[in-house]
mmCIF file of C-alpha atoms in Angstrom:
data_model
loop_
_atom_site.group_PDB
_atom_site.id
_atom_site.type_symbol
_atom_site.label_atom_id
_atom_site.label_comp_id
_atom_site.label_asym_id
_atom_site.label_seq_id
_atom_site.Cartn_x
_atom_site.Cartn_y
_atom_site.Cartn_z
ATOM 1 C CA MET A 1 0.185 0.066 -0.036
ATOM 2 C CA GLN A 2 0.857 3.350 -0.867
ATOM 3 C CA PHE A 3 0.758 5.786 2.369
ATOM 4 C CA THR A 4 2.183 9.132 1.072
ATOM 5 C CA THR A 5 1.431 11.092 -2.223
ATOM 6 C CA GLN A 6 3.833 13.211 -4.328
ATOM 7 C CA ILE A 7 3.242 16.404 -6.033
ATOM 8 C CA PRO A 8 4.623 16.246 -9.593
ATOM 9 C CA VAL A 9 7.040 19.062 -10.223
ATOM 10 C CA GLN A 10 8.018 19.869 -13.743
ATOM 11 C CA LYS A 11 11.507 20.107 -14.570
ATOM 12 C CA SER A 12 12.531 23.928 -15.557
ATOM 13 C CA SER A 13 14.042 24.369 -19.256
ATOM 14 C CA ASN A 14 15.525 27.536 -17.530
ATOM 15 C CA PRO A 15 17.520 26.063 -14.391
ATOM 16 C CA ILE A 16 19.520 28.103 -11.652
ATOM 17 C CA GLU A 17 23.307 27.562 -11.593
ATOM 18 C CA TYR A 18 25.937 29.525 -9.813
ATOM 19 C CA ASN A 19 26.673 32.139 -12.574
ATOM 20 C CA SER A 20 22.826 32.768 -11.743
ATOM 21 C CA ARG A 21 21.671 36.269 -10.141
ATOM 22 C CA VAL A 22 18.566 35.236 -8.226
ATOM 23 C CA VAL A 23 16.086 38.013 -6.760
ATOM 24 C CA SER A 24 13.220 36.623 -4.526
ATOM 25 C CA LEU A 25 10.351 38.515 -3.570
ATOM 26 C CA GLY A 26 6.923 38.328 -1.496
ATOM 27 C CA SER A 27 5.896 36.660 1.800
ATOM 28 C CA CYS A 28 8.159 35.062 4.379
ATOM 29 C CA PHE A 29 8.483 32.047 2.537
ATOM 30 C CA ALA A 30 10.721 34.116 0.357
ATOM 31 C CA VAL A 31 12.951 34.720 3.357
ATOM 32 C CA ASN A 32 13.228 30.765 3.710
ATOM 33 C CA ILE A 33 14.349 30.333 0.205
ATOM 34 C CA ARG A 34 16.965 33.369 0.667
ATOM 35 C CA GLN A 35 18.372 31.429 3.777
ATOM 36 C CA LYS A 36 18.964 28.340 1.613
ATOM 37 C CA LEU A 37 20.554 30.619 -1.086
ATOM 38 C CA ASP A 38 22.842 32.229 1.269
ATOM 39 C CA TYR A 39 23.916 28.776 2.983
ATOM 40 C CA PHE A 40 24.846 27.593 -0.439
ATOM 41 C CA LYS A 41 26.371 30.710 -1.682
ATOM 42 C CA PHE A 42 24.110 31.830 -4.675
ATOM 43 C CA ARG A 43 24.133 35.370 -5.731
ATOM 44 C CA ASN A 44 20.787 36.370 -4.604
ATOM 45 C CA THR A 45 18.710 39.590 -3.485
ATOM 46 C CA THR A 46 15.506 39.025 -1.260
ATOM 47 C CA ASN A 47 12.954 41.504 -0.195
ATOM 48 C CA PRO A 48 14.789 45.013 -0.386
ATOM 49 C CA PHE A 49 11.549 46.706 0.886
ATOM 50 C CA GLY A 50 10.797 43.569 3.070
ATOM 51 C CA ILE A 51 8.333 41.042 3.405
ATOM 52 C CA LEU A 52 5.585 42.010 0.829
ATOM 53 C CA PHE A 53 2.201 39.579 1.148
ATOM 54 C CA HIS A 54 -0.084 40.503 -1.612
ATOM 55 C CA PRO A 55 0.186 40.708 -5.464
ATOM 56 C CA LEU A 56 -0.627 44.429 -5.695
ATOM 57 C CA ALA A 57 2.034 45.499 -3.135
ATOM 58 C CA LEU A 58 4.568 43.255 -5.336
ATOM 59 C CA GLU A 59 3.294 44.932 -8.456
ATOM 60 C CA LYS A 60 3.496 48.392 -6.658
ATOM 61 C CA PHE A 61 7.329 47.576 -5.529
ATOM 62 C CA ILE A 62 8.574 46.366 -8.675
ATOM 63 C CA ALA A 63 7.302 49.382 -10.620
ATOM 64 C CA PHE A 64 8.800 51.793 -7.848
ATOM 65 C CA ALA A 65 12.114 49.928 -8.723
ATOM 66 C CA VAL A 66 12.077 49.551 -12.559
ATOM 67 C CA ASN A 67 10.829 53.077 -13.044
ATOM 68 C CA GLY A 68 13.594 54.565 -10.709
ATOM 69 C CA LYS A 69 11.033 56.252 -8.045
ATOM 70 C CA THR A 70 12.533 58.605 -5.546
ATOM 71 C CA PHE A 71 10.865 58.574 -2.187
ATOM 72 C CA THR A 72 10.224 62.007 -0.247
ATOM 73 C CA GLU A 73 8.380 63.127 2.638
ATOM 74 C CA GLY A 74 5.362 62.786 1.111
ATOM 75 C CA ASP A 75 5.465 59.028 0.941
ATOM 76 C CA ILE A 76 6.112 58.539 4.496
ATOM 77 C CA PHE A 77 4.307 58.952 7.942
ATOM 78 C CA PHE A 78 5.016 59.374 11.791
ATOM 79 C CA HIS A 79 3.279 56.818 14.222
ATOM 80 C CA ASN A 80 4.294 55.324 17.290
ATOM 81 C CA GLU A 81 7.625 57.374 17.450
ATOM 82 C CA ARG A 82 8.548 55.800 14.103
ATOM 83 C CA TRP A 83 8.526 56.876 10.731
ATOM 84 C CA HIS A 84 7.163 54.265 8.343
ATOM 85 C CA CYS A 85 6.010 53.973 4.670
ATOM 86 C CA PHE A 86 2.529 52.233 4.023
ATOM 87 C CA ASP A 87 4.416 50.733 1.154
ATOM 88 C CA ALA A 88 7.214 49.063 2.666
ATOM 89 C CA HIS A 89 7.503 46.745 5.667
ATOM 90 C CA SER A 90 8.619 47.918 8.974
ATOM 91 C CA ASP A 91 11.926 46.569 8.978
ATOM 92 C CA LEU A 92 12.731 49.775 7.185
ATOM 93 C CA SER A 93 10.882 51.890 9.572
ATOM 94 C CA HIS A 94 13.149 54.138 11.782
ATOM 95 C CA PRO A 95 12.923 57.099 14.235
ATOM 96 C CA ASP A 96 14.786 59.349 12.036
ATOM 97 C CA LYS A 97 12.713 60.028 8.820
ATOM 98 C CA ASP A 98 15.861 61.073 6.855
ATOM 99 C CA VAL A 99 17.172 57.602 7.477
ATOM 100 C CA LEU A 100 13.948 56.047 6.594
ATOM 101 C CA LEU A 101 14.224 57.931 3.211
ATOM 102 C CA GLN A 102 17.531 57.043 2.713
ATOM 103 C CA ASN A 103 16.593 53.141 3.411
ATOM 104 C CA LEU A 104 13.716 53.510 0.890
ATOM 105 C CA ASN A 105 15.422 55.045 -1.868
ATOM 106 C CA SER A 106 18.681 52.569 -1.183
ATOM 107 C CA ALA A 107 16.278 49.513 -1.017
ATOM 108 C CA ALA A 108 14.524 50.914 -4.672
ATOM 109 C CA ALA A 109 17.747 51.472 -6.437
ATOM 110 C CA LEU A 110 19.460 48.115 -5.186
ATOM 111 C CA ALA A 111 16.143 46.349 -6.480
ATOM 112 C CA ASN A 112 16.581 48.363 -9.968
ATOM 113 C CA ALA A 113 20.101 47.213 -10.029
ATOM 114 C CA GLU A 114 19.297 43.535 -9.401
ATOM 115 C CA ILE A 115 15.794 43.020 -11.433
ATOM 116 C CA LYS A 116 17.958 44.432 -14.582
ATOM 117 C CA ALA A 117 20.800 41.783 -13.776
ATOM 118 C CA ALA A 118 18.548 39.247 -12.814
ATOM 119 C CA SER A 119 18.484 35.647 -14.391
ATOM 120 C CA HIS A 120 15.711 34.355 -12.207
ATOM 121 C CA LEU A 121 12.739 36.060 -10.081
ATOM 122 C CA ILE A 122 11.350 33.852 -7.407
ATOM 123 C CA ILE A 123 7.625 35.696 -6.678
ATOM 124 C CA THR A 124 6.110 34.123 -3.532
ATOM 125 C CA LEU A 125 2.227 35.135 -3.019
ATOM 126 C CA GLY A 126 1.033 35.164 0.357
ATOM 127 C CA THR A 127 -2.544 36.046 0.359
ATOM 128 C CA ALA A 128 -5.331 37.705 -1.302
ATOM 129 C CA TRP A 129 -6.455 39.762 1.457
ATOM 130 C CA VAL A 130 -5.624 43.463 1.685
ATOM 131 C CA TYR A 131 -6.175 46.647 3.572
ATOM 132 C CA ARG A 132 -7.223 50.019 1.978
ATOM 133 C CA SER A 133 -6.283 53.304 3.772
ATOM 134 C CA ASN A 134 -9.504 54.932 4.535
ATOM 135 C CA ALA A 135 -7.517 58.481 4.116
ATOM 136 C CA SER A 136 -6.256 57.920 1.116
ATOM 137 C CA GLY A 137 -7.970 55.098 -0.813
ATOM 138 C CA GLU A 138 -4.795 53.443 -1.688
ATOM 139 C CA LEU A 139 -3.781 49.617 -0.587
ATOM 140 C CA VAL A 140 -1.048 49.287 1.723
ATOM 141 C CA ALA A 141 1.649 46.594 2.022
ATOM 142 C CA ASN A 142 1.850 47.278 5.794
ATOM 143 C CA CYS A 143 -0.429 48.553 8.322
ATOM 144 C CA HIS A 144 2.503 49.482 10.782
ATOM 145 C CA LYS A 145 0.250 49.071 13.781
ATOM 146 C CA VAL A 146 -1.768 51.821 12.744
ATOM 147 C CA PRO A 147 -5.167 51.249 14.332
ATOM 148 C CA GLN A 148 -7.731 48.936 12.351
ATOM 149 C CA LYS A 149 -10.342 51.411 12.020
ATOM 150 C CA GLU A 150 -8.180 53.443 9.713
ATOM 151 C CA PHE A 151 -8.205 50.786 7.330
ATOM 152 C CA THR A 152 -10.842 48.860 5.327
ATOM 153 C CA LYS A 153 -10.289 45.290 4.642
ATOM 154 C CA GLU A 154 -11.037 43.610 1.244
ATOM 155 C CA LEU A 155 -10.466 40.395 -0.578
ATOM 156 C CA LEU A 156 -8.915 40.841 -4.102
ATOM 157 C CA SER A 157 -10.599 39.311 -7.059
ATOM 158 C CA VAL A 158 -9.303 37.014 -9.254
ATOM 159 C CA ASP A 159 -9.343 39.221 -12.248
ATOM 160 C CA SER A 160 -7.330 41.997 -9.932
ATOM 161 C CA ILE A 161 -5.063 39.492 -9.085
ATOM 162 C CA ARG A 162 -4.792 38.043 -12.589
ATOM 163 C CA GLN A 163 -4.106 41.443 -14.086
ATOM 164 C CA SER A 164 -1.933 42.491 -11.248
ATOM 165 C CA LEU A 165 0.528 39.321 -12.092
ATOM 166 C CA GLN A 166 0.270 40.184 -15.508
ATOM 167 C CA ASN A 167 1.505 43.864 -14.874
ATOM 168 C CA ILE A 168 4.596 42.510 -12.689
ATOM 169 C CA ILE A 169 5.469 40.077 -15.670
ATOM 170 C CA THR A 170 5.271 43.067 -18.205
ATOM 171 C CA LEU A 171 7.078 45.237 -15.709
ATOM 172 C CA VAL A 172 9.846 42.615 -15.277
ATOM 173 C CA LYS A 173 10.160 41.741 -18.962
ATOM 174 C CA ASP A 174 10.141 45.175 -20.241
ATOM 175 C CA THR A 175 13.215 45.915 -17.773
ATOM 176 C CA ASN A 176 15.120 42.339 -18.250
ATOM 177 C CA PRO A 177 13.603 40.303 -21.290
ATOM 178 C CA GLU A 178 16.183 37.699 -20.312
ATOM 179 C CA ALA A 179 14.771 37.006 -16.733
ATOM 180 C CA HIS A 180 12.912 33.764 -15.786
ATOM 181 C CA ILE A 181 10.192 34.234 -13.408
ATOM 182 C CA ILE A 182 9.132 31.599 -10.857
ATOM 183 C CA PHE A 183 6.007 31.872 -9.135
ATOM 184 C CA THR A 184 4.902 30.215 -6.019
ATOM 185 C CA ILE A 185 2.210 30.309 -3.385
ATOM 186 C CA SER A 186 3.404 30.786 0.012
ATOM 187 C CA PRO A 187 2.927 27.359 2.255
ATOM 188 C CA VAL A 188 2.072 29.499 5.210
ATOM 189 C CA ARG A 189 -1.767 29.692 6.179
ATOM 190 C CA HIS A 190 -3.003 33.289 7.286
ATOM 191 C CA ILE A 191 -5.124 31.917 9.953
ATOM 192 C CA LYS A 192 -5.397 35.337 11.581
ATOM 193 C CA ASP A 193 -7.986 35.862 8.489
ATOM 194 C CA GLY A 194 -9.985 32.739 9.744
ATOM 195 C CA PHE A 195 -9.399 29.498 8.347
ATOM 196 C CA VAL A 196 -12.161 29.410 5.728
ATOM 197 C CA GLN A 197 -11.070 33.050 4.836
ATOM 198 C CA ASN A 198 -7.598 31.638 4.171
ATOM 199 C CA GLN A 199 -8.640 28.915 2.095
ATOM 200 C CA TRP A 200 -10.583 31.584 0.064
ATOM 201 C CA SER A 201 -7.503 33.760 -0.348
ATOM 202 C CA LYS A 202 -5.249 30.944 -1.145
ATOM 203 C CA ALA A 203 -7.663 29.995 -3.871
ATOM 204 C CA ASN A 204 -7.835 33.447 -5.744
ATOM 205 C CA LEU A 205 -4.276 33.570 -5.799
ATOM 206 C CA ILE A 206 -3.859 29.715 -7.325
ATOM 207 C CA THR A 207 -6.764 30.374 -9.728
ATOM 208 C CA ALA A 208 -5.478 33.983 -10.906
ATOM 209 C CA LEU A 209 -1.910 32.484 -11.215
ATOM 210 C CA HIS A 210 -2.876 29.489 -12.947
ATOM 211 C CA GLN A 211 -4.887 31.436 -15.654
ATOM 212 C CA ILE A 212 -2.039 33.411 -16.530
ATOM 213 C CA LEU A 213 0.225 30.263 -16.817
ATOM 214 C CA ALA A 214 -2.302 28.525 -18.753
ATOM 215 C CA THR A 215 -2.157 31.082 -21.469
ATOM 216 C CA GLY A 216 1.009 29.630 -22.640
ATOM 217 C CA ASN A 217 2.159 32.895 -24.175
ATOM 218 C CA GLN A 218 4.501 33.651 -21.406
ATOM 219 C CA GLN A 219 6.370 30.517 -21.739
ATOM 220 C CA PRO A 220 9.192 29.984 -21.137
ATOM 221 C CA ALA A 221 9.355 33.244 -19.232
ATOM 222 C CA THR A 222 7.570 31.967 -16.204
ATOM 223 C CA GLY A 223 7.235 28.691 -14.324
ATOM 224 C CA TYR A 224 5.510 27.477 -11.217
ATOM 225 C CA PHE A 225 6.477 25.728 -8.355
ATOM 226 C CA PRO A 226 3.991 24.118 -5.788
ATOM 227 C CA SER A 227 5.319 24.919 -2.382
ATOM 228 C CA TYR A 228 1.966 25.251 -1.026
ATOM 229 C CA GLU A 229 0.339 22.237 -2.467
ATOM 230 C CA ILE A 230 3.520 19.955 -1.198
ATOM 231 C CA MET A 231 2.775 21.436 2.349
ATOM 232 C CA MET A 232 -0.721 20.927 2.034
ATOM 233 C CA ASP A 233 -0.360 17.226 0.471
ATOM 234 C CA GLU A 234 2.722 15.541 0.976
ATOM 235 C CA LEU A 235 3.456 17.254 4.645
ATOM 236 C CA ARG A 236 -0.062 17.517 5.748
ATOM 237 C CA ASP A 237 0.909 16.010 9.247
ATOM 238 C CA TYR A 238 1.529 18.615 12.289
ATOM 239 C CA ARG A 239 4.699 17.537 12.840
ATOM 240 C CA PHE A 240 5.882 19.279 9.938
ATOM 241 C CA TYR A 241 4.734 22.626 11.531
ATOM 242 C CA ALA A 242 6.353 24.905 13.775
ATOM 243 C CA GLU A 243 5.159 25.779 17.426
ATOM 244 C CA ASP A 244 2.632 27.912 16.082
ATOM 245 C CA MET A 245 0.984 25.540 13.930
ATOM 246 C CA ILE A 246 1.013 27.714 11.139
ATOM 247 C CA HIS A 247 4.378 28.041 9.619
ATOM 248 C CA PRO A 248 6.594 25.199 8.182
ATOM 249 C CA ASN A 249 9.338 23.953 10.747
ATOM 250 C CA GLN A 250 12.614 23.505 9.423
ATOM 251 C CA VAL A 251 12.082 19.722 8.481
ATOM 252 C CA ALA A 252 9.583 20.847 6.259
ATOM 253 C CA ILE A 253 11.731 23.816 4.936
ATOM 254 C CA ASN A 254 14.283 21.559 3.825
ATOM 255 C CA TYR A 255 11.940 19.028 2.322
ATOM 256 C CA ILE A 256 10.480 21.706 0.018
ATOM 257 C CA TRP A 257 13.764 23.072 -0.602
ATOM 258 C CA GLU A 258 14.859 19.576 -1.848
ATOM 259 C CA ARG A 259 12.156 19.380 -4.320
ATOM 260 C CA PHE A 260 12.717 23.024 -5.591
ATOM 261 C CA THR A 261 16.411 21.960 -6.208
ATOM 262 C CA ASP A 262 15.391 18.552 -8.103
ATOM 263 C CA ALA A 263 13.207 21.019 -10.451
ATOM 264 C CA PHE A 264 15.251 24.413 -11.043
ATOM 265 C CA MET A 265 18.724 23.719 -10.307
ATOM 266 C CA THR A 266 21.438 22.070 -12.990
ATOM 267 C CA HIS A 267 23.377 18.930 -12.171
ATOM 268 C CA GLU A 268 26.352 21.002 -11.802
ATOM 269 C CA ALA A 269 24.840 23.319 -9.195
ATOM 270 C CA LEU A 270 23.749 20.504 -7.362
ATOM 271 C CA ALA A 271 27.242 19.029 -7.158
ATOM 272 C CA THR A 272 28.469 22.430 -6.071
ATOM 273 C CA MET A 273 26.074 22.745 -3.674
ATOM 274 C CA LYS A 274 27.286 19.568 -2.027
ATOM 275 C CA MET A 275 30.574 21.122 -1.731
ATOM 276 C CA ALA A 276 29.451 24.174 -0.344
ATOM 277 C CA ASP A 277 27.634 22.114 2.362
ATOM 278 C CA SER A 278 30.494 20.456 3.255
ATOM 279 C CA ILE A 279 32.463 23.471 3.784
ATOM 280 C CA GLN A 280 29.755 25.279 5.746
ATOM 281 C CA LYS A 281 29.591 22.223 7.868
ATOM 282 C CA GLY A 282 33.284 22.237 8.647
ATOM 283 C CA LEU A 283 33.283 26.025 9.402
ATOM 284 C CA GLN A 284 30.695 25.014 12.131
ATOM 285 C CA HIS A 285 32.806 22.441 13.522
ATOM 286 C CA ARG A 286 34.189 22.561 16.974
ATOM 287 C CA SER A 287 37.263 20.932 17.754
ATOM 288 C CA PHE A 288 37.784 19.672 21.300
ATOM 289 C CA ASN A 289 41.657 20.293 20.751
ATOM 290 C CA PRO A 290 41.954 23.256 18.597
ATOM 291 C CA GLU A 291 45.983 22.985 19.063
ATOM 292 C CA SER A 292 46.365 19.351 17.938
ATOM 293 C CA GLN A 293 47.802 18.458 14.672
ATOM 294 C CA GLN A 294 44.865 16.699 13.421
ATOM 295 C CA HIS A 295 42.832 19.905 13.894
ATOM 296 C CA ARG A 296 45.427 21.900 12.099
ATOM 297 C CA ASP A 297 45.356 19.062 9.130
ATOM 298 C CA PHE A 298 41.503 19.622 9.014
ATOM 299 C CA LEU A 299 41.684 23.336 8.606
ATOM 300 C CA SER A 300 44.301 23.189 6.089
ATOM 301 C CA ASN A 301 41.828 20.582 4.122
ATOM 302 C CA LEU A 302 39.039 22.932 4.454
ATOM 303 C CA ASN A 303 40.782 25.992 3.381
ATOM 304 C CA ASP A 304 42.102 23.874 0.177
ATOM 305 C CA LYS A 305 38.492 23.119 -0.378
ATOM 306 C CA ILE A 306 37.190 26.802 -0.267
ATOM 307 C CA ALA A 307 40.068 27.902 -2.638
ATOM 308 C CA ALA A 308 39.007 25.292 -4.877
ATOM 309 C CA LEU A 309 35.440 26.434 -4.915
ATOM 310 C CA GLN A 310 36.455 29.974 -5.000
ATOM 311 C CA GLN A 311 38.531 29.222 -8.047
ATOM 312 C CA GLN A 312 35.520 27.971 -9.762
ATOM 313 C CA HIS A 313 33.113 30.874 -8.499
ATOM 314 C CA SER A 314 34.922 33.864 -7.500
ATOM 315 C CA HIS A 315 31.575 35.662 -6.266
ATOM 316 C CA ILE A 316 31.622 32.798 -3.226
ATOM 317 C CA ARG A 317 32.794 34.190 0.187
ATOM 318 C CA PHE A 318 32.627 32.169 3.665
#
C-alpha cells in the first residue's frame, strides 16, 4: 500500500546555476528561500522592501524599482515614535525620517539594479486579503500597527490578481527580457484571517496565477513551483509545522527546498551545493583540541576546499 502522495514538479527548462543572479520577492517564505540560497552561496537578493504579502504590493514595489522612483517626505508618515512607509515593511521604519527615506531610496535603487541583472525572479504570493487606507483610498503593503479602524479590509478578486500578475510580468520583461520568473504560493496559512478565509484567499491566488500560466504565451518566461501544494498534501501532518502550527518547521523547509532544487537547479549546481554544504559544516565544526595536528590538518583541508570552490566561482565568500 502507498501511504503518501507526491506532487509532480515539472523540470525547469531555465534552471538556476552558480552564475545565476536570483531575486526573491514576496511573503515570509521568500525569506526561507533566501536563507537556503545564502547557505549554499548563490548570488541572490531578497525583499529589499521587506516582506510583501499580496500581489498588488509586489506590483507596486516592482514598478517603483524599475521606474526609478525617488521617495520624499510625502511618501512617509509618523506613528508610534517611528517613521513608516505604507508601501514597505516595518523592517525599514526608523525614528529618523531622513534615515527612512535613505533606506527606501537605497532599497529601490538596489532592486532596480538587481532586477535588471537577474537571471531568475522567485515571486511568492502570500494572501489575497488586503487593507485599504480610508484616508488615501490606496491599498497598503503594511499597516504598521495603525488602528484597524483606519483601514477597510478587502479580498482581491481573481480578475484583479490576474491583472496584477500580468503587470508584474510586463514590468519585469520590459526591464529585463532574459529574466525567468518562478511563481509560488506561500505554504504559510494566514489563520488570522480565519480558516475558511485563508482557503478563499489561497484559492483566488491559485486560480489567477494558473489562468496566467495556462495562456501559454508567457512560456518559457514563467514557471510554477507548488510549495503550497507540497505543504498541504505531502506534508499534511502537524509534525511538519512550527510551534505556532502555522509556519513550516525546518524539516518541512528542508524538504520543500529539496523538491525545489530537484526541479530548478542544474546538475552542476547540485554538485557545487554538496561542496558548499561540506564547507559550511566544516566551518561550524568545533574541535575538542584546537591545537592538535589533527585539527590543523582539518583546517588546511577545509581551506583547500574553499580555495578550489572560489576558483570555480569567484563571487563565493565564506
